[in-house]
Coordinates of C-alpha atoms in Angstrom, one line a residue:
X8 CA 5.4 -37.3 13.5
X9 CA 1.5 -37.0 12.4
X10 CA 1.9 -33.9 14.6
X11 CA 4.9 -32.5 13.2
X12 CA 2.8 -33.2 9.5
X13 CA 0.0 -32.2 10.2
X14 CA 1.1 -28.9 11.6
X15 CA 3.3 -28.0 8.2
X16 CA 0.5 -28.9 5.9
X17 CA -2.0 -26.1 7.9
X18 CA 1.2 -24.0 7.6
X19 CA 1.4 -24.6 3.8
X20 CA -2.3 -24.3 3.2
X21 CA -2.0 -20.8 4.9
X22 CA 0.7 -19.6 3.7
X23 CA -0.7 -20.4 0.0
X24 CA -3.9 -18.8 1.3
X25 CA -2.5 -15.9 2.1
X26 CA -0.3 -15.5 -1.1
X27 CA -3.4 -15.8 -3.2
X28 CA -5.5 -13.3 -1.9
X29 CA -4.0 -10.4 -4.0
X30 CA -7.3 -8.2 -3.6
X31 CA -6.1 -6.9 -0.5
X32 CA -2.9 -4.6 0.7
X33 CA -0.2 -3.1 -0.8
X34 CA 0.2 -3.9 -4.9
X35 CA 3.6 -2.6 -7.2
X36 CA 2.3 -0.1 -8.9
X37 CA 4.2 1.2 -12.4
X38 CA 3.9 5.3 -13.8
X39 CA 0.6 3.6 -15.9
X40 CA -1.1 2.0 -13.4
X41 CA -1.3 5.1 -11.0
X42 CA -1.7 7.7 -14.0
X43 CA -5.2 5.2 -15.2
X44 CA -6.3 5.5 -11.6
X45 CA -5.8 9.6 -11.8
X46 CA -7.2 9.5 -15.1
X47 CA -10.0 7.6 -14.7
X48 CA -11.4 9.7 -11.6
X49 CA -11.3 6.4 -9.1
X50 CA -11.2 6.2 -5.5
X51 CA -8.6 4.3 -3.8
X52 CA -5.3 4.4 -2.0
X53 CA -2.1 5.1 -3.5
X54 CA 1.9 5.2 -1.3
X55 CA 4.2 6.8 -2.7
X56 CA 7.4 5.9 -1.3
X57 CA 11.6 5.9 -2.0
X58 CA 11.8 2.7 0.1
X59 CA 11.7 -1.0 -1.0
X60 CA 11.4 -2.1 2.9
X61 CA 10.8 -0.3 5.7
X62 CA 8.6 -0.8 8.9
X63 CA 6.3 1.8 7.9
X64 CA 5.5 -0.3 4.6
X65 CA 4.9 -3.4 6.7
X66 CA 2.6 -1.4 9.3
X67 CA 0.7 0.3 5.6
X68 CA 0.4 -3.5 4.4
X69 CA -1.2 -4.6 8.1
X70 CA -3.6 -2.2 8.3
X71 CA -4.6 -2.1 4.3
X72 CA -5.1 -6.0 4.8
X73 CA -7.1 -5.7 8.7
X74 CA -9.4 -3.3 6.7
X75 CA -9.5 -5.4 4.0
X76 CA -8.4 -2.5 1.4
X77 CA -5.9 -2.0 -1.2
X78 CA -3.3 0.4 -2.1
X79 CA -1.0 1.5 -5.7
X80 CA 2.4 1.4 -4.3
X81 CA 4.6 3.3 -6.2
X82 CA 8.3 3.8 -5.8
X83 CA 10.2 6.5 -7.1
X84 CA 13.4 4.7 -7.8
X85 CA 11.3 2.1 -9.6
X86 CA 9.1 3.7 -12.0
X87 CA 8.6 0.8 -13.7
X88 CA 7.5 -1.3 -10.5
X89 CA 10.2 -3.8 -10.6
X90 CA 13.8 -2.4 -11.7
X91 CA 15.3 0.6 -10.6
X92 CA 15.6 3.5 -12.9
X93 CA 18.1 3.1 -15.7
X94 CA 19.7 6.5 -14.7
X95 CA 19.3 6.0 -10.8
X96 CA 17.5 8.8 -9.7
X97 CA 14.6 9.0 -8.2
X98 CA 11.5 10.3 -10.3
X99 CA 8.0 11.4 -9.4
X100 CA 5.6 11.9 -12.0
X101 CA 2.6 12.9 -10.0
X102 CA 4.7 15.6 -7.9
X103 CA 2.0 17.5 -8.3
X104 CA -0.7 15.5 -7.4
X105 CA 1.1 13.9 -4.9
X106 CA 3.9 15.9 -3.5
X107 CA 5.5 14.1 -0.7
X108 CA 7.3 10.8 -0.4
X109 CA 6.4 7.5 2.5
X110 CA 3.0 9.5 2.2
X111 CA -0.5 7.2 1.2
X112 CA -2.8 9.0 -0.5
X113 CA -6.6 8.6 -0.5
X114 CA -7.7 9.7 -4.4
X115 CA -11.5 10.5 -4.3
X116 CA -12.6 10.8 -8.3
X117 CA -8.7 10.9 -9.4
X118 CA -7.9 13.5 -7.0
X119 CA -6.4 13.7 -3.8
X120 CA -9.0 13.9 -0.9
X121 CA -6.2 12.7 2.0
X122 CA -2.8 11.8 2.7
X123 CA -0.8 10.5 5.8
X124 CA 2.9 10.7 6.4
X125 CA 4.0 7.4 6.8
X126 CA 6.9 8.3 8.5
X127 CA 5.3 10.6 11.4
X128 CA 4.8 7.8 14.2
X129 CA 6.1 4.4 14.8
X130 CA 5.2 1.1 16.1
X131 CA 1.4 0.9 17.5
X132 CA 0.4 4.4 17.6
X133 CA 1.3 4.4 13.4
X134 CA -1.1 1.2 13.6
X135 CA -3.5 3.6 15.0
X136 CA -3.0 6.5 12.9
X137 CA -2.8 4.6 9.5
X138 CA -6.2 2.5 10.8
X139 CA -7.7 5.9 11.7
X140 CA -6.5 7.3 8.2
X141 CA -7.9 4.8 6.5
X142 CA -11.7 4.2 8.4
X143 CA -11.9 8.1 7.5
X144 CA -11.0 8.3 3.9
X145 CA -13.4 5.4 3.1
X146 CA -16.7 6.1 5.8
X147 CA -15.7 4.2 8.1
X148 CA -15.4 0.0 9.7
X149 CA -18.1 -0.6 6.6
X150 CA -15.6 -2.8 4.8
X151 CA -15.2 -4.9 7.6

């Protein structure tokens, strides 16, 4: 029984660890929040995507947290980051900028620098490509 309580208390105290460490991975992302980022000529990583959950989103959220990095992520069908459009369609504001959809974006002084098709491999080799992706856009393992 102390087993069996001990072992859901470490499970607890990681699982609220890992809730609470927000810096890191991929964050909802509204039409504001990636227009301030353009705006204001930053540097990060932004996905722009027309899914809610797919496997590429949980390989993205892996490799952003491995490399300890963050990402906008911005869905076209939920321009407001939580519901879906009032008229249902899907809407890309920075089609422009940022053409293509289950694509992250590296933005280098507001403009794009890189992008990788989330969509292009699967399973480990898309762990590859997206830690690859990543180690390039931002120098390298430094953030490790």
């Amino acid at each position: 029984m102390k087993l069996f309580r001990a072992t859901v208390i470490a499970f607890s105290i990681a699982l609220v660890a890992t809730g609470c460490n927000q810096s890191h991975g991929l964050k909802t992302a509204t039409i504001d929040d990636v227009q301030q980022m353009l705006d204001d000529q930053k540097d990060g990583f932004v996905v722009i995507t027309n899914e809610t959950s797919a496997p590429f989103l949980d390989e993205t959220e892996k490799a952003l947290l491995e490399k300890k990095e963050y990402a906008l992520q911005f869905n076209v069908f939920r321009n407001d980051g939580k519901n879906e459009n009032p008229d249902g369609l899907s809407k890309n504001p920075f089609r422009f900028e940022m053409q293509h959809v289950n694509t992250i974006y590296y933005l280098k002084n507001g403009k794009v620098y890189g992008e990788y098709e989330l969509e292009t491999h699967e399973g480990l080799r898309q762990e590859e490509e997206l830690r690859y992706f990543i180690d390039s856009m931002t120098g390298g393992a430094t953030n490790e």
